[in-house]
């Protein structure tokens, strides 16, 4: 049999397609034969010959006992076969795909290959780089939902340009957070290219993929377009939805002690492979290779990447921001230190229960404070700044974390507001 290596993103897309309208499909007349063919694919291709044979023999024995004879619905059969295989390798999956649509293909893991075309779904998602932002304190944030195929040797490759643009958008950042929560995997070549921005040239940290034949390295094939960020603190967010190549990136940089991993343990799928079609519209994903990290001498299969800072997925970003700010405060000097302490103090402040109505009203002719949708808002001309309480009578502007609004009281009544920054007061407005 023959397999084509594909990204996990393509595998998931296929699996989702295959699970549609199963009730309209004709019943399976030969579930025992389908199971036997799936077992043969595992026997022929799985990277560990002895283990693959053992897995296949177990599946054959189940089929001969008639364990799958009752599954006449094709999706039920695919689910049952996957349930047997999946505990042996996180990438194992049997899918049902009727019709003559071709299975998705792609280059062998670690090998070169062009990125998908401009009209492809992955291109419409900017090759996985779906969001970039500068967070308070000049912390760069990059959200990656997949690792698209890339030809890292071609400067005009669209996937490479997407990586370069994302890194350029956070060029001035004091620290960088890369968000891989629910990132579904993809191409090791993209993992290597993105990682190359954060490690020295020729760093000996990248996986070697072992197959039944020759082995190949995940190491990048060239230098990144932009400057390397060797000293920039790096934080990577992960959770149980982080899978496959999206696990390789944090695993590699964690082993190299180049990044702090924040969140929940990842999915635990390390071994790359591809779909093998069998008869009746079924196909099985078989791992044809296994990565080995040169530092740990193993990989994340079954275990997942274990975070350095274990927090609930929903809390991973704020935790990473706080840790980054604490690190930056400890090393900053002068105006930078004052600004970072200011921002960190605001983030660490507890949400206060305050009587917002005590602050509303007109403050001279240039300022007005109102309550809108439960939030205090400072109006100055056409500018409206929502405010969040950070201390008694002190609010931070949600438009600019370096701006505080401090209210003055006399005899318990609010009589004025001051607009201040870490470097001192900007303006004072007396309440009418």
Tab-separated table of C-alpha atoms in Angstrom:
chain	number	residue	atom	x	y	z
A	1	UNK	CA	0.000	0.000	0.000
A	2	UNK	CA	0.955	3.608	-0.477
A	3	UNK	CA	0.427	6.660	1.743
A	4	UNK	CA	0.782	10.381	1.248
A	5	UNK	CA	2.000	12.464	4.163
A	6	UNK	CA	-0.375	15.282	5.089
A	7	UNK	CA	-0.763	17.888	7.779
A	8	UNK	CA	-3.048	17.316	10.714
A	9	UNK	CA	-5.102	20.325	9.605
A	10	UNK	CA	-5.918	18.508	6.372
A	11	UNK	CA	-6.663	15.337	8.303
A	12	UNK	CA	-9.150	17.110	10.509
A	13	UNK	CA	-10.808	18.753	7.539
A	14	UNK	CA	-11.208	15.363	5.910
A	15	UNK	CA	-12.555	13.796	9.070
A	16	UNK	CA	-15.118	16.560	9.455
A	17	UNK	CA	-16.241	16.124	5.863
A	18	UNK	CA	-16.478	12.373	6.244
A	19	UNK	CA	-18.864	12.600	9.150
A	20	UNK	CA	-21.545	14.464	7.227
A	21	UNK	CA	-24.773	12.772	6.112
A	22	UNK	CA	-23.702	9.271	7.132
A	23	UNK	CA	-27.332	8.223	7.517
A	24	UNK	CA	-27.775	8.652	3.749
A	25	UNK	CA	-24.903	6.297	2.900
A	26	UNK	CA	-25.460	2.656	1.889
A	27	UNK	CA	-24.834	0.082	4.627
A	28	UNK	CA	-21.461	-1.622	4.911
A	29	UNK	CA	-21.702	-5.167	3.567
A	30	UNK	CA	-18.212	-6.314	4.554
A	31	UNK	CA	-17.080	-4.723	7.864
A	32	UNK	CA	-14.752	-7.648	8.536
A	33	UNK	CA	-12.939	-7.049	5.252
A	34	UNK	CA	-12.663	-3.290	5.897
A	35	UNK	CA	-11.119	-3.961	9.315
A	36	UNK	CA	-8.658	-6.423	7.764
A	37	UNK	CA	-7.586	-3.875	5.141
A	38	UNK	CA	-7.086	-1.229	7.812
A	39	UNK	CA	-4.926	-3.686	9.752
A	40	UNK	CA	-2.838	-4.346	6.632
A	41	UNK	CA	-2.241	-0.623	6.135
A	42	UNK	CA	-0.947	-0.378	9.701
A	43	UNK	CA	1.235	-3.448	9.191
A	44	UNK	CA	2.694	-2.022	5.972
A	45	UNK	CA	3.362	1.580	6.984
A	46	UNK	CA	3.544	2.226	10.740
A	47	UNK	CA	7.024	3.559	11.537
A	48	UNK	CA	7.713	0.991	14.272
A	49	UNK	CA	7.613	-2.312	12.358
A	50	UNK	CA	7.267	-4.618	15.368
A	51	UNK	CA	4.710	-2.445	17.120
A	52	UNK	CA	2.767	-1.922	13.904
A	53	UNK	CA	2.582	-5.682	13.371
A	54	UNK	CA	1.331	-6.206	16.917
A	55	UNK	CA	-1.348	-3.534	16.497
A	56	UNK	CA	-2.415	-5.012	13.159
A	57	UNK	CA	-2.588	-8.543	14.534
A	58	UNK	CA	-4.854	-7.377	17.343
A	59	UNK	CA	-7.180	-5.695	14.862
A	60	UNK	CA	-7.230	-8.784	12.648
A	61	UNK	CA	-8.096	-10.946	15.647
A	62	UNK	CA	-10.962	-8.634	16.584
A	63	UNK	CA	-12.265	-8.766	13.022
A	64	UNK	CA	-12.088	-12.567	12.881
A	65	UNK	CA	-14.034	-12.802	16.152
A	66	UNK	CA	-16.770	-10.752	14.521
A	67	UNK	CA	-16.345	-7.726	16.797
A	68	UNK	CA	-17.184	-5.369	13.925
A	69	UNK	CA	-19.826	-7.375	12.098
A	70	UNK	CA	-22.675	-5.457	13.731
A	71	UNK	CA	-21.489	-2.096	12.376
A	72	UNK	CA	-23.380	-1.687	9.114
A	73	UNK	CA	-23.493	2.112	9.341
A	74	UNK	CA	-20.166	3.277	7.850
A	75	UNK	CA	-19.614	5.973	10.445
A	76	UNK	CA	-20.217	3.526	13.267
A	77	UNK	CA	-17.620	1.204	11.774
A	78	UNK	CA	-15.099	4.029	11.341
A	79	UNK	CA	-15.658	5.082	14.945
A	80	UNK	CA	-15.208	1.534	16.249
A	81	UNK	CA	-11.986	0.993	14.307
A	82	UNK	CA	-10.630	4.364	15.478
A	83	UNK	CA	-11.494	3.458	19.073
A	84	UNK	CA	-9.286	0.370	18.813
A	85	UNK	CA	-6.370	2.147	17.116
A	86	UNK	CA	-6.291	5.517	18.850
A	87	UNK	CA	-4.816	4.381	22.203
A	88	UNK	CA	-1.744	3.073	20.361
A	89	UNK	CA	-0.973	6.382	18.620
A	90	UNK	CA	-2.726	9.730	18.922
A	91	UNK	CA	-2.792	10.219	15.157
A	92	UNK	CA	-4.538	6.960	14.294
A	93	UNK	CA	-8.000	7.603	12.815
A	94	UNK	CA	-10.315	5.769	10.465
A	95	UNK	CA	-12.673	7.927	8.410
A	96	UNK	CA	-15.406	7.259	5.913
A	97	UNK	CA	-15.356	9.384	2.788
A	98	UNK	CA	-17.696	8.262	0.038
A	99	UNK	CA	-17.326	9.429	-3.521
A	100	UNK	CA	-14.271	9.949	-5.654
A	101	UNK	CA	-12.811	13.086	-4.092
A	102	UNK	CA	-9.044	12.649	-3.715
A	103	UNK	CA	-7.487	12.459	-0.290
A	104	UNK	CA	-5.466	15.559	0.639
A	105	UNK	CA	-1.753	15.256	-0.054
A	106	UNK	CA	1.356	17.075	1.006
A	107	UNK	CA	5.132	16.847	1.292
A	108	UNK	CA	6.830	14.452	3.646
A	109	UNK	CA	7.358	15.898	7.145
A	110	UNK	CA	10.453	18.044	7.266
A	111	UNK	CA	10.661	18.324	3.485
A	112	UNK	CA	10.156	21.397	1.315
A	113	UNK	CA	6.900	22.194	-0.367
A	114	UNK	CA	4.892	25.146	-1.609
A	115	UNK	CA	2.285	26.797	0.574
A	116	UNK	CA	-1.366	26.378	-0.438
A	117	UNK	CA	-2.603	28.718	-3.150
A	118	UNK	CA	-4.185	32.141	-2.557
A	119	UNK	CA	-7.724	30.784	-2.871
A	120	UNK	CA	-7.254	27.972	-0.355
A	121	UNK	CA	-8.918	28.009	3.084
A	122	UNK	CA	-5.557	28.237	4.837
A	123	UNK	CA	-4.595	31.277	2.731
A	124	UNK	CA	-7.838	32.975	3.756
A	125	UNK	CA	-6.746	32.487	7.359
A	126	UNK	CA	-3.391	34.128	6.642
A	127	UNK	CA	-1.569	30.771	6.754
A	128	UNK	CA	-2.455	30.352	10.414
A	129	UNK	CA	-1.363	33.774	11.688
A	130	UNK	CA	-4.847	34.997	12.496
A	131	UNK	CA	-4.176	37.828	14.959
A	132	UNK	CA	-1.363	40.077	16.130
A	133	UNK	CA	-1.492	42.833	18.722
A	134	UNK	CA	0.647	44.946	21.018
A	135	UNK	CA	-0.597	44.454	24.582
A	136	UNK	CA	-0.007	46.931	27.442
A	137	UNK	CA	3.655	47.153	28.362
A	138	UNK	CA	4.717	46.604	24.743
A	139	UNK	CA	4.113	42.852	24.910
A	140	UNK	CA	3.643	41.385	21.445
A	141	UNK	CA	0.815	38.883	20.952
A	142	UNK	CA	0.604	36.471	17.996
A	143	UNK	CA	-2.244	33.956	17.650
A	144	UNK	CA	-1.508	30.943	15.415
A	145	UNK	CA	-4.316	28.477	14.650
A	146	UNK	CA	-2.252	26.146	12.419
A	147	UNK	CA	1.215	25.708	10.897
A	148	UNK	CA	0.720	25.968	7.148
A	149	UNK	CA	3.009	24.324	4.631
A	150	UNK	CA	5.897	26.614	3.713
A	151	UNK	CA	8.811	26.777	1.317
A	152	UNK	CA	11.203	28.515	3.691
A	153	UNK	CA	13.886	28.845	0.989
A	154	UNK	CA	11.628	31.046	-1.183
A	155	UNK	CA	11.493	34.674	0.045
A	156	UNK	CA	8.188	35.246	-1.773
A	157	UNK	CA	6.485	32.136	-0.440
A	158	UNK	CA	3.144	33.425	0.940
A	159	UNK	CA	3.303	31.407	4.142
A	160	UNK	CA	6.824	32.648	4.833
A	161	UNK	CA	5.691	36.221	4.195
A	162	UNK	CA	2.844	35.710	6.688
A	163	UNK	CA	5.342	34.659	9.380
A	164	UNK	CA	7.632	37.567	8.584
A	165	UNK	CA	4.761	40.063	8.691
A	166	UNK	CA	3.576	38.766	12.057
A	167	UNK	CA	7.053	39.092	13.569
A	168	UNK	CA	7.495	42.537	12.022
A	169	UNK	CA	4.212	43.674	13.586
A	170	UNK	CA	5.704	43.029	17.046
A	171	UNK	CA	9.206	44.252	16.178
A	172	UNK	CA	9.256	46.753	19.042
A	173	UNK	CA	7.834	44.412	21.673
A	174	UNK	CA	9.626	43.952	24.982
A	175	UNK	CA	8.307	40.362	25.217
A	176	UNK	CA	6.314	38.099	22.898
A	177	UNK	CA	3.386	35.769	23.602
A	178	UNK	CA	2.507	33.152	20.946
A	179	UNK	CA	-0.965	31.714	21.443
A	180	UNK	CA	-1.306	28.097	20.284
A	181	UNK	CA	-4.443	27.245	22.250
A	182	UNK	CA	-6.577	24.984	20.024
A	183	UNK	CA	-3.991	25.232	17.235
A	184	UNK	CA	-4.512	22.064	15.224
A	185	UNK	CA	-1.029	21.330	13.880
A	186	UNK	CA	0.335	21.296	10.356
A	187	UNK	CA	3.769	21.395	8.756
A	188	UNK	CA	7.059	20.868	10.633
A	189	UNK	CA	8.769	23.153	8.104
A	190	UNK	CA	6.667	26.041	9.429
A	191	UNK	CA	7.552	25.049	13.005
A	192	UNK	CA	11.230	25.254	12.142
A	193	UNK	CA	10.976	28.592	10.348
A	194	UNK	CA	9.029	30.299	13.139
A	195	UNK	CA	11.336	28.848	15.806
A	196	UNK	CA	14.380	30.115	13.890
A	197	UNK	CA	13.411	33.669	14.851
A	198	UNK	CA	14.109	32.871	18.512
A	199	UNK	CA	17.289	30.781	18.460
A	200	UNK	CA	20.802	31.231	17.039
A	201	UNK	CA	21.666	30.012	13.573
A	202	UNK	CA	22.463	26.293	13.454
A	203	UNK	CA	20.993	25.726	16.918
A	204	UNK	CA	21.004	21.984	17.609
A	205	UNK	CA	17.494	21.811	19.030
A	206	UNK	CA	15.307	20.492	16.200
A	207	UNK	CA	13.646	17.080	15.893
A	208	UNK	CA	14.844	14.234	13.742
A	209	UNK	CA	12.008	12.227	12.146
A	210	UNK	CA	12.647	8.479	12.117
A	211	UNK	CA	10.860	6.356	9.525
A	212	UNK	CA	11.216	2.809	8.230
A	213	UNK	CA	13.671	4.190	5.704
A	214	UNK	CA	15.860	7.289	5.888
A	215	UNK	CA	15.443	9.814	8.681
A	216	UNK	CA	15.085	13.557	8.167
A	217	UNK	CA	15.641	16.673	10.243
A	218	UNK	CA	13.123	19.369	11.124
A	219	UNK	CA	15.914	21.961	11.257
A	220	UNK	CA	15.249	25.134	9.231
A	221	UNK	CA	16.688	25.299	5.752
A	222	UNK	CA	17.699	28.965	5.937
A	223	UNK	CA	17.755	32.151	7.987
A	224	UNK	CA	14.593	34.098	8.864
A	225	UNK	CA	13.884	37.258	6.884
A	226	UNK	CA	13.771	39.534	9.917
A	227	UNK	CA	16.193	39.883	12.825
A	228	UNK	CA	16.367	37.049	15.335
A	229	UNK	CA	14.808	37.746	18.743
A	230	UNK	CA	17.388	35.920	20.819
A	231	UNK	CA	16.931	37.916	24.032
A	232	UNK	CA	13.222	38.691	23.852
A	233	UNK	CA	11.294	36.853	26.597
A	234	UNK	CA	9.003	34.332	24.903
A	235	UNK	CA	5.819	32.777	26.280
A	236	UNK	CA	3.747	30.118	24.489
A	237	UNK	CA	0.104	29.399	25.389
A	238	UNK	CA	-1.178	25.823	25.005
A	239	UNK	CA	-4.144	23.638	25.962
A	240	UNK	CA	-5.656	20.237	25.221
A	241	UNK	CA	-6.638	21.412	21.754
A	242	UNK	CA	-3.006	22.091	20.829
A	243	UNK	CA	-2.004	19.162	18.635
A	244	UNK	CA	0.679	17.647	16.415
A	245	UNK	CA	3.017	20.226	14.821
A	246	UNK	CA	1.517	22.874	17.120
A	247	UNK	CA	2.939	20.797	19.969
A	248	UNK	CA	6.328	20.495	18.303
A	249	UNK	CA	6.911	24.256	18.487
A	250	UNK	CA	6.484	24.614	22.287
A	251	UNK	CA	8.148	21.249	22.971
A	252	UNK	CA	11.236	22.246	20.983
A	253	UNK	CA	11.627	25.686	22.556
A	254	UNK	CA	10.835	24.414	26.045
A	255	UNK	CA	13.523	21.743	25.761
A	256	UNK	CA	15.961	24.424	24.584
A	257	UNK	CA	14.981	26.571	27.609
A	258	UNK	CA	14.059	29.345	25.202
A	259	UNK	CA	10.360	29.740	26.089
A	260	UNK	CA	7.996	29.527	29.047
A	261	UNK	CA	4.968	27.335	28.319
A	262	UNK	CA	1.712	28.497	29.932
A	263	UNK	CA	-1.660	26.754	30.104
A	264	UNK	CA	-2.792	23.113	30.076
A	265	UNK	CA	-1.106	19.904	28.828
A	266	UNK	CA	-1.367	19.507	25.069
A	267	UNK	CA	-3.081	16.732	23.104
A	268	UNK	CA	-0.112	14.362	22.836
A	269	UNK	CA	0.075	13.607	19.099
A	270	UNK	CA	3.664	13.494	17.922
A	271	UNK	CA	3.990	10.972	15.095
A	272	UNK	CA	3.359	12.327	11.573
A	273	UNK	CA	1.832	10.310	8.784
A	274	UNK	CA	-0.829	10.276	6.122
A	275	UNK	CA	-4.092	8.746	4.988
A	276	UNK	CA	-4.180	5.343	3.352
A	277	UNK	CA	-7.346	4.646	1.345
A	278	UNK	CA	-8.960	1.243	1.680
A	279	UNK	CA	-12.065	-0.075	-0.054
A	280	UNK	CA	-15.624	1.103	0.436
A	281	UNK	CA	-14.784	4.786	0.888
A	282	UNK	CA	-12.762	4.258	4.075
A	283	UNK	CA	-9.282	5.576	4.844
A	284	UNK	CA	-6.952	5.223	7.813
A	285	UNK	CA	-4.377	7.732	9.034
A	286	UNK	CA	-1.142	5.865	9.802
A	287	UNK	CA	1.949	7.416	11.376
A	288	UNK	CA	4.909	6.774	9.111
A	289	UNK	CA	7.481	8.568	11.243
A	290	UNK	CA	8.306	9.603	14.796
A	291	UNK	CA	10.204	12.704	15.999
A	292	UNK	CA	13.120	12.591	18.391
A	293	UNK	CA	14.247	15.758	20.157
A	294	UNK	CA	18.069	15.989	20.429
A	295	UNK	CA	17.848	17.320	23.995
A	296	UNK	CA	15.186	15.090	25.559
A	297	UNK	CA	15.859	12.081	23.266
A	298	UNK	CA	12.100	11.514	23.101
A	299	UNK	CA	8.915	13.375	22.113
A	300	UNK	CA	5.463	14.309	23.400
A	301	UNK	CA	3.477	11.315	22.093
A	302	UNK	CA	0.770	10.346	24.576
A	303	UNK	CA	2.094	12.702	27.261
A	304	UNK	CA	1.595	16.060	25.623
A	305	UNK	CA	3.704	19.139	26.280
A	306	UNK	CA	3.606	19.876	30.002
A	307	UNK	CA	3.325	23.593	30.791
A	308	UNK	CA	5.886	25.354	32.945
A	309	UNK	CA	3.047	27.432	34.392
A	310	UNK	CA	-0.065	25.268	34.724
A	311	UNK	CA	-3.273	27.312	34.603
A	312	UNK	CA	-6.719	26.894	33.086
A	313	UNK	CA	-6.752	27.581	29.372
A	314	UNK	CA	-8.977	30.639	29.799
A	315	UNK	CA	-6.459	32.144	32.243
A	316	UNK	CA	-3.330	31.450	30.188
A	317	UNK	CA	-3.102	34.822	28.453
A	318	UNK	CA	-3.549	37.020	31.542
A	319	UNK	CA	-1.138	34.796	33.468
A	320	UNK	CA	1.472	35.097	30.722
A	321	UNK	CA	0.995	38.868	30.635
A	322	UNK	CA	1.496	39.127	34.397
A	323	UNK	CA	4.599	36.930	34.375
A	324	UNK	CA	6.058	38.835	31.432
A	325	UNK	CA	5.450	42.173	33.142
A	326	UNK	CA	6.987	40.924	36.395
A	327	UNK	CA	10.094	39.833	34.510
A	328	UNK	CA	10.312	43.112	32.636
A	329	UNK	CA	9.823	45.173	35.815
A	330	UNK	CA	12.684	43.293	37.463
A	331	UNK	CA	15.081	44.157	34.650
A	332	UNK	CA	13.898	47.625	33.530
A	333	UNK	CA	15.344	50.966	34.552
A	334	UNK	CA	14.309	54.626	34.355
A	335	UNK	CA	11.073	55.599	32.601
A	336	UNK	CA	10.581	52.043	31.350
A	337	UNK	CA	10.517	50.733	34.910
A	338	UNK	CA	7.971	53.343	36.037
A	339	UNK	CA	5.696	52.569	33.086
A	340	UNK	CA	5.883	48.810	33.614
A	341	UNK	CA	5.251	49.048	37.370
A	342	UNK	CA	2.220	51.206	36.623
A	343	UNK	CA	0.766	48.683	34.183
A	344	UNK	CA	1.537	45.698	36.405
A	345	UNK	CA	-0.095	47.347	39.430
A	346	UNK	CA	-3.234	47.957	37.378
A	347	UNK	CA	-3.343	44.323	36.214
A	348	UNK	CA	-2.871	42.999	39.723
A	349	UNK	CA	-5.552	45.209	41.238
A	350	UNK	CA	-8.773	43.481	42.186
A	351	UNK	CA	-12.023	44.564	40.584
A	352	UNK	CA	-13.506	47.006	43.078
A	353	UNK	CA	-17.156	47.327	43.973
A	354	UNK	CA	-17.714	51.059	43.637
A	355	UNK	CA	-20.661	53.404	43.431
A	356	UNK	CA	-20.175	54.619	39.866
A	357	UNK	CA	-22.906	57.208	40.300
A	358	UNK	CA	-20.665	59.110	42.729
A	359	UNK	CA	-18.413	60.131	39.831
A	360	UNK	CA	-20.923	61.124	37.142
A	361	UNK	CA	-21.491	64.696	36.077
A	362	UNK	CA	-19.826	67.624	34.340
A	363	UNK	CA	-16.255	68.633	35.111
A	364	UNK	CA	-15.949	72.104	33.674
A	365	UNK	CA	-16.736	72.639	30.018
A	366	UNK	CA	-14.290	70.052	28.709
A	367	UNK	CA	-15.031	66.842	30.597
A	368	UNK	CA	-18.091	64.803	31.424
A	369	UNK	CA	-18.419	61.447	33.190
A	370	UNK	CA	-21.359	59.113	32.571
A	371	UNK	CA	-22.346	55.470	33.040
A	372	UNK	CA	-22.825	53.504	29.813
A	373	UNK	CA	-23.720	49.803	29.851
A	374	UNK	CA	-22.516	49.500	33.412
A	375	UNK	CA	-19.144	51.130	32.716
A	376	UNK	CA	-17.892	54.557	33.765
A	377	UNK	CA	-16.947	56.636	30.691
A	378	UNK	CA	-14.945	59.877	30.534
A	379	UNK	CA	-15.968	62.139	27.643
A	380	UNK	CA	-13.663	64.860	26.385
A	381	UNK	CA	-15.054	66.375	23.213
A	382	UNK	CA	-15.682	63.496	20.823
A	383	UNK	CA	-13.337	61.192	22.690
A	384	UNK	CA	-14.949	58.650	25.010
A	385	UNK	CA	-12.695	56.598	27.296
A	386	UNK	CA	-14.193	53.669	29.241
A	387	UNK	CA	-12.726	53.438	32.737
A	388	UNK	CA	-11.984	50.460	34.991
A	389	UNK	CA	-11.465	50.871	38.754
A	390	UNK	CA	-7.996	49.900	39.991
A	391	UNK	CA	-7.968	51.513	43.444
A	392	UNK	CA	-10.303	53.654	45.561
A	393	UNK	CA	-11.239	56.686	43.396
A	394	UNK	CA	-8.668	55.641	40.760
A	395	UNK	CA	-9.580	54.316	37.300
A	396	UNK	CA	-7.493	53.236	34.319
A	397	UNK	CA	-8.457	54.237	30.799
A	398	UNK	CA	-9.312	51.207	28.706
A	399	UNK	CA	-8.084	53.135	25.654
A	400	UNK	CA	-4.615	53.726	27.104
A	401	UNK	CA	-3.241	51.762	30.064
A	402	UNK	CA	-0.787	54.573	30.768
A	403	UNK	CA	-3.597	56.980	31.635
A	404	UNK	CA	-5.248	57.060	35.052
A	405	UNK	CA	-8.214	59.139	36.139
A	406	UNK	CA	-7.955	60.037	39.827
A	407	UNK	CA	-10.998	61.565	41.493
A	408	UNK	CA	-10.614	64.043	44.394
A	409	UNK	CA	-13.009	64.191	47.316
A	410	UNK	CA	-13.838	66.835	49.898
A	411	UNK	CA	-16.088	65.886	52.764
A	412	UNK	CA	-16.798	62.595	51.030
A	413	UNK	CA	-18.042	64.236	47.823
A	414	UNK	CA	-16.174	63.976	44.511
A	415	UNK	CA	-15.102	67.515	43.564
A	416	UNK	CA	-12.541	67.084	40.761
A	417	UNK	CA	-10.765	64.627	38.513
A	418	UNK	CA	-7.114	64.466	37.544
A	419	UNK	CA	-5.713	62.835	34.426
A	420	UNK	CA	-2.286	61.411	35.264
A	421	UNK	CA	0.413	59.200	33.715
A	422	UNK	CA	3.455	57.433	35.190
A	423	UNK	CA	5.436	60.607	34.520
A	424	UNK	CA	3.026	62.914	36.338
A	425	UNK	CA	-0.320	64.770	36.029
A	426	UNK	CA	-1.647	65.934	32.657
A	427	UNK	CA	-4.801	67.857	33.539
A	428	UNK	CA	-7.284	68.662	36.320
A	429	UNK	CA	-11.005	69.304	35.911
A	430	UNK	CA	-13.253	70.717	38.654
A	431	UNK	CA	-16.708	69.273	39.037
A	432	UNK	CA	-19.617	71.663	38.472
